[in-house]
Amino acid sequence: MTVFLGLGIAGIALLAFALIFDGIFEGLFGGVLDGFFNGLLSLPVVAGFVSMFGFGSAIVLGSTGWGVGVAAGVGAAAGIAAAWLAWRFSRALMRDQTDATPRGDDLIGTSGSVVTAIPADGYGEVLLRLGGHLVKLSAKSAEPVARGAEIWVEASLSSTSVAVRPVER
């Protein structure tokens, strides 16, 4: 039973190693294992197998009168199940993609409204939508724009300011 418990603890240590040094195992041997079996030999998968094999075998050996061979068989089945789950979860997480981070240039051509009046060649404030969120930015215009007027963004001057023009209807 000591060997099985040692394997279980080694699997947990290997999982901690995998969380700290992500991708090391796949990068060994000059990248030969990179993508090997579509991630089946990744550290989390191996760690899941080793820990469940060890702990599962120890539980069966300690709680039943069955021998070491049966305990190892049950532990191997539990290890294969844990490895498969780790593989599926890691594949699902790797497929999870997010949208690109909005940038200042994404504001060009959007409409908004003036919050603080903009003097000619001076700065005021506008309210715009960026990535579904309302954003208040400093705004500069060649001509004066009154509070509440609708504007179009012509350029992004910095991360906190834009050049605008009033919408003419």
C-alpha atoms as a PDB file:
ATOM      1  CA  MET A   1       0.000   0.000   0.000  1.00  0.00           C
ATOM      2  CA  THR A   2       2.923   2.339   0.655  1.00  0.00           C
ATOM      3  CA  VAL A   3       3.930   2.177  -3.009  1.00  0.00           C
ATOM      4  CA  PHE A   4       0.400   3.056  -4.135  1.00  0.00           C
ATOM      5  CA  LEU A   5       0.168   5.985  -1.703  1.00  0.00           C
ATOM      6  CA  GLY A   6       3.602   7.143  -2.863  1.00  0.00           C
ATOM      7  CA  LEU A   7       2.377   7.093  -6.466  1.00  0.00           C
ATOM      8  CA  GLY A   8      -0.706   9.097  -5.493  1.00  0.00           C
ATOM      9  CA  ILE A   9       1.391  11.714  -3.735  1.00  0.00           C
ATOM     10  CA  ALA A  10       3.839  11.778  -6.657  1.00  0.00           C
ATOM     11  CA  GLY A  11       0.893  12.432  -9.004  1.00  0.00           C
ATOM     12  CA  ILE A  12      -0.235  15.382  -6.880  1.00  0.00           C
ATOM     13  CA  ALA A  13       3.351  16.729  -6.857  1.00  0.00           C
ATOM     14  CA  LEU A  14       3.530  16.279 -10.634  1.00  0.00           C
ATOM     15  CA  LEU A  15       0.282  18.218 -11.001  1.00  0.00           C
ATOM     16  CA  ALA A  16       1.693  21.056  -8.892  1.00  0.00           C
ATOM     17  CA  PHE A  17       4.810  20.971 -11.078  1.00  0.00           C
ATOM     18  CA  ALA A  18       2.580  21.137 -14.167  1.00  0.00           C
ATOM     19  CA  LEU A  19       0.751  24.190 -12.820  1.00  0.00           C
ATOM     20  CA  ILE A  20       4.012  25.984 -12.058  1.00  0.00           C
ATOM     21  CA  PHE A  21       6.015  24.957 -15.146  1.00  0.00           C
ATOM     22  CA  ASP A  22       3.281  24.745 -17.781  1.00  0.00           C
ATOM     23  CA  GLY A  23       4.354  23.166 -21.066  1.00  0.00           C
ATOM     24  CA  ILE A  24       7.758  21.813 -19.919  1.00  0.00           C
ATOM     25  CA  PHE A  25       6.941  18.162 -20.623  1.00  0.00           C
ATOM     26  CA  GLU A  26       5.668  18.958 -24.108  1.00  0.00           C
ATOM     27  CA  GLY A  27       8.844  20.949 -24.837  1.00  0.00           C
ATOM     28  CA  LEU A  28      11.241  18.184 -23.815  1.00  0.00           C
ATOM     29  CA  PHE A  29      13.400  16.504 -26.411  1.00  0.00           C
ATOM     30  CA  GLY A  30      13.435  19.499 -28.740  1.00  0.00           C
ATOM     31  CA  GLY A  31       9.660  19.665 -29.135  1.00  0.00           C
ATOM     32  CA  VAL A  32       9.291  16.050 -30.342  1.00  0.00           C
ATOM     33  CA  LEU A  33       6.368  15.548 -27.955  1.00  0.00           C
ATOM     34  CA  ASP A  34       4.763  18.880 -28.871  1.00  0.00           C
ATOM     35  CA  GLY A  35       1.182  18.004 -29.808  1.00  0.00           C
ATOM     36  CA  PHE A  36       1.914  14.290 -29.510  1.00  0.00           C
ATOM     37  CA  PHE A  37      -1.385  12.361 -29.444  1.00  0.00           C
ATOM     38  CA  ASN A  38      -3.229  15.685 -29.365  1.00  0.00           C
ATOM     39  CA  GLY A  39      -2.234  16.454 -25.757  1.00  0.00           C
ATOM     40  CA  LEU A  40      -2.595  12.956 -24.317  1.00  0.00           C
ATOM     41  CA  LEU A  41       0.943  13.114 -22.917  1.00  0.00           C
ATOM     42  CA  SER A  42       0.606  16.500 -21.241  1.00  0.00           C
ATOM     43  CA  LEU A  43       1.674  16.866 -17.618  1.00  0.00           C
ATOM     44  CA  PRO A  44      -1.869  17.303 -16.229  1.00  0.00           C
ATOM     45  CA  VAL A  45      -3.006  14.114 -17.988  1.00  0.00           C
ATOM     46  CA  VAL A  46      -0.023  12.094 -16.738  1.00  0.00           C
ATOM     47  CA  ALA A  47      -0.413  13.561 -13.239  1.00  0.00           C
ATOM     48  CA  GLY A  48      -4.112  12.672 -13.202  1.00  0.00           C
ATOM     49  CA  PHE A  49      -3.364   9.104 -14.216  1.00  0.00           C
ATOM     50  CA  VAL A  50      -0.528   8.598 -11.715  1.00  0.00           C
ATOM     51  CA  SER A  51      -2.383  10.097  -8.755  1.00  0.00           C
ATOM     52  CA  MET A  52      -5.655   8.244  -9.389  1.00  0.00           C
ATOM     53  CA  PHE A  53      -3.815   5.011 -10.089  1.00  0.00           C
ATOM     54  CA  GLY A  54      -1.978   5.306  -6.766  1.00  0.00           C
ATOM     55  CA  PHE A  55      -4.842   6.500  -4.606  1.00  0.00           C
ATOM     56  CA  GLY A  56      -7.431   4.245  -6.275  1.00  0.00           C
ATOM     57  CA  SER A  57      -5.220   1.185  -5.825  1.00  0.00           C
ATOM     58  CA  ALA A  58      -4.509   2.093  -2.185  1.00  0.00           C
ATOM     59  CA  ILE A  59      -8.214   2.529  -1.443  1.00  0.00           C
ATOM     60  CA  VAL A  60      -9.124  -0.835  -2.986  1.00  0.00           C
ATOM     61  CA  LEU A  61      -6.204  -2.589  -1.293  1.00  0.00           C
ATOM     62  CA  GLY A  62      -6.974  -1.065   2.118  1.00  0.00           C
ATOM     63  CA  SER A  63     -10.764  -1.436   2.084  1.00  0.00           C
ATOM     64  CA  THR A  64     -11.168  -4.880   0.536  1.00  0.00           C
ATOM     65  CA  GLY A  65      -9.542  -8.262   0.878  1.00  0.00           C
ATOM     66  CA  TRP A  66      -8.594  -8.328  -2.778  1.00  0.00           C
ATOM     67  CA  GLY A  67      -4.988  -8.731  -3.784  1.00  0.00           C
ATOM     68  CA  VAL A  68      -2.468  -6.322  -5.203  1.00  0.00           C
ATOM     69  CA  GLY A  69      -3.234  -7.318  -8.811  1.00  0.00           C
ATOM     70  CA  VAL A  70      -6.946  -6.511  -8.550  1.00  0.00           C
ATOM     71  CA  ALA A  71      -6.168  -3.280  -6.700  1.00  0.00           C
ATOM     72  CA  ALA A  72      -3.719  -2.276  -9.431  1.00  0.00           C
ATOM     73  CA  GLY A  73      -6.325  -3.081 -12.097  1.00  0.00           C
ATOM     74  CA  VAL A  74      -8.991  -0.969 -10.414  1.00  0.00           C
ATOM     75  CA  GLY A  75      -6.422   1.792  -9.858  1.00  0.00           C
ATOM     76  CA  ALA A  76      -5.444   1.678 -13.535  1.00  0.00           C
ATOM     77  CA  ALA A  77      -9.099   2.002 -14.558  1.00  0.00           C
ATOM     78  CA  ALA A  78      -9.515   4.984 -12.208  1.00  0.00           C
ATOM     79  CA  GLY A  79      -6.278   6.469 -13.545  1.00  0.00           C
ATOM     80  CA  ILE A  80      -7.432   6.124 -17.151  1.00  0.00           C
ATOM     81  CA  ALA A  81     -10.734   7.804 -16.268  1.00  0.00           C
ATOM     82  CA  ALA A  82      -8.946  10.687 -14.505  1.00  0.00           C
ATOM     83  CA  ALA A  83      -6.489  11.084 -17.392  1.00  0.00           C
ATOM     84  CA  TRP A  84      -9.340  11.155 -19.917  1.00  0.00           C
ATOM     85  CA  LEU A  85     -11.191  13.801 -17.874  1.00  0.00           C
ATOM     86  CA  ALA A  86      -8.037  15.922 -17.558  1.00  0.00           C
ATOM     87  CA  TRP A  87      -7.468  15.629 -21.310  1.00  0.00           C
ATOM     88  CA  ARG A  88     -11.058  16.623 -22.122  1.00  0.00           C
ATOM     89  CA  PHE A  89     -11.025  19.562 -19.701  1.00  0.00           C
ATOM     90  CA  SER A  90      -7.694  20.847 -21.009  1.00  0.00           C
ATOM     91  CA  ARG A  91      -8.910  20.588 -24.619  1.00  0.00           C
ATOM     92  CA  ALA A  92     -12.091  22.478 -23.714  1.00  0.00           C
ATOM     93  CA  LEU A  93     -10.074  25.208 -21.990  1.00  0.00           C
ATOM     94  CA  MET A  94      -7.674  25.525 -24.920  1.00  0.00           C
ATOM     95  CA  ARG A  95     -10.609  26.024 -27.320  1.00  0.00           C
ATOM     96  CA  ASP A  96     -12.026  28.827 -25.187  1.00  0.00           C
ATOM     97  CA  GLN A  97     -11.307  31.964 -27.211  1.00  0.00           C
ATOM     98  CA  THR A  98     -12.212  35.502 -26.348  1.00  0.00           C
ATOM     99  CA  ASP A  99     -12.794  38.510 -28.534  1.00  0.00           C
ATOM    100  CA  ALA A 100      -9.936  40.844 -29.280  1.00  0.00           C
ATOM    101  CA  THR A 101      -9.300  43.555 -26.730  1.00  0.00           C
ATOM    102  CA  PRO A 102     -10.877  46.827 -27.876  1.00  0.00           C
ATOM    103  CA  ARG A 103      -8.367  49.503 -28.867  1.00  0.00           C
ATOM    104  CA  GLY A 104      -8.599  53.239 -29.381  1.00  0.00           C
ATOM    105  CA  ASP A 105      -8.706  52.825 -33.157  1.00  0.00           C
ATOM    106  CA  ASP A 106     -11.917  50.796 -32.747  1.00  0.00           C
ATOM    107  CA  LEU A 107     -13.649  54.026 -31.747  1.00  0.00           C
ATOM    108  CA  ILE A 108     -13.104  55.691 -35.126  1.00  0.00           C
ATOM    109  CA  GLY A 109     -16.475  56.091 -36.853  1.00  0.00           C
ATOM    110  CA  THR A 110     -18.581  55.523 -33.745  1.00  0.00           C
ATOM    111  CA  SER A 111     -21.139  57.997 -32.543  1.00  0.00           C
ATOM    112  CA  GLY A 112     -21.577  59.386 -29.086  1.00  0.00           C
ATOM    113  CA  SER A 113     -22.785  62.402 -27.201  1.00  0.00           C
ATOM    114  CA  VAL A 114     -21.052  65.388 -25.653  1.00  0.00           C
ATOM    115  CA  VAL A 115     -21.049  65.413 -21.837  1.00  0.00           C
ATOM    116  CA  THR A 116     -18.967  68.557 -21.321  1.00  0.00           C
ATOM    117  CA  ALA A 117     -19.087  71.231 -24.043  1.00  0.00           C
ATOM    118  CA  ILE A 118     -16.121  71.240 -26.395  1.00  0.00           C
ATOM    119  CA  PRO A 119     -14.648  74.687 -27.190  1.00  0.00           C
ATOM    120  CA  ALA A 120     -13.005  75.355 -30.565  1.00  0.00           C
ATOM    121  CA  ASP A 121      -9.555  73.701 -30.559  1.00  0.00           C
ATOM    122  CA  GLY A 122     -10.062  72.850 -26.888  1.00  0.00           C
ATOM    123  CA  TYR A 123     -11.021  69.786 -24.909  1.00  0.00           C
ATOM    124  CA  GLY A 124     -14.388  68.648 -23.590  1.00  0.00           C
ATOM    125  CA  GLU A 125     -15.804  65.210 -22.721  1.00  0.00           C
ATOM    126  CA  VAL A 126     -17.824  62.708 -24.733  1.00  0.00           C
ATOM    127  CA  LEU A 127     -19.635  59.503 -23.880  1.00  0.00           C
ATOM    128  CA  LEU A 128     -18.985  56.579 -26.279  1.00  0.00           C
ATOM    129  CA  ARG A 129     -19.625  52.850 -26.429  1.00  0.00           C
ATOM    130  CA  LEU A 130     -16.503  50.679 -26.548  1.00  0.00           C
ATOM    131  CA  GLY A 131     -16.882  46.905 -26.379  1.00  0.00           C
ATOM    132  CA  GLY A 132     -20.441  47.242 -25.101  1.00  0.00           C
ATOM    133  CA  HIS A 133     -19.435  49.568 -22.269  1.00  0.00           C
ATOM    134  CA  LEU A 134     -19.997  53.283 -21.911  1.00  0.00           C
ATOM    135  CA  VAL A 135     -16.696  55.147 -21.853  1.00  0.00           C
ATOM    136  CA  LYS A 136     -16.186  58.818 -21.049  1.00  0.00           C
ATOM    137  CA  LEU A 137     -13.202  60.290 -22.886  1.00  0.00           C
ATOM    138  CA  SER A 138     -11.665  63.696 -23.433  1.00  0.00           C
ATOM    139  CA  ALA A 139     -12.551  65.061 -26.851  1.00  0.00           C
ATOM    140  CA  LYS A 140     -11.138  67.719 -29.121  1.00  0.00           C
ATOM    141  CA  SER A 141     -12.932  69.362 -32.028  1.00  0.00           C
ATOM    142  CA  ALA A 142     -11.988  71.967 -34.651  1.00  0.00           C
ATOM    143  CA  GLU A 143     -15.266  73.774 -33.992  1.00  0.00           C
ATOM    144  CA  PRO A 144     -17.218  74.295 -30.770  1.00  0.00           C
ATOM    145  CA  VAL A 145     -19.712  71.563 -29.881  1.00  0.00           C
ATOM    146  CA  ALA A 146     -22.493  72.096 -27.330  1.00  0.00           C
ATOM    147  CA  ARG A 147     -23.334  69.763 -24.475  1.00  0.00           C
ATOM    148  CA  GLY A 148     -25.758  66.997 -25.528  1.00  0.00           C
ATOM    149  CA  ALA A 149     -24.852  67.194 -29.231  1.00  0.00           C
ATOM    150  CA  GLU A 150     -24.298  63.997 -31.188  1.00  0.00           C
ATOM    151  CA  ILE A 151     -20.734  63.533 -32.452  1.00  0.00           C
ATOM    152  CA  TRP A 152     -18.679  61.179 -34.640  1.00  0.00           C
ATOM    153  CA  VAL A 153     -15.179  60.072 -33.686  1.00  0.00           C
ATOM    154  CA  GLU A 154     -12.656  61.006 -36.378  1.00  0.00           C
ATOM    155  CA  ALA A 155      -9.409  59.890 -34.730  1.00  0.00           C
ATOM    156  CA  SER A 156      -7.986  58.420 -31.573  1.00  0.00           C
ATOM    157  CA  LEU A 157      -5.493  60.909 -30.118  1.00  0.00           C
ATOM    158  CA  SER A 158      -4.443  58.842 -27.110  1.00  0.00           C
ATOM    159  CA  SER A 159      -5.832  56.147 -24.847  1.00  0.00           C
ATOM    160  CA  THR A 160      -8.003  58.760 -23.119  1.00  0.00           C
ATOM    161  CA  SER A 161      -8.812  61.284 -25.844  1.00  0.00           C
ATOM    162  CA  VAL A 162     -10.379  61.413 -29.301  1.00  0.00           C
ATOM    163  CA  ALA A 163     -10.895  63.919 -32.098  1.00  0.00           C
ATOM    164  CA  VAL A 164     -14.576  64.398 -32.942  1.00  0.00           C
ATOM    165  CA  ARG A 165     -16.851  66.319 -35.276  1.00  0.00           C
ATOM    166  CA  PRO A 166     -20.527  67.163 -34.767  1.00  0.00           C
ATOM    167  CA  VAL A 167     -23.106  65.134 -36.666  1.00  0.00           C
ATOM    168  CA  GLU A 168     -24.975  67.257 -39.181  1.00  0.00           C
ATOM    169  CA  ARG A 169     -28.519  66.161 -39.951  1.00  0.00           C
END
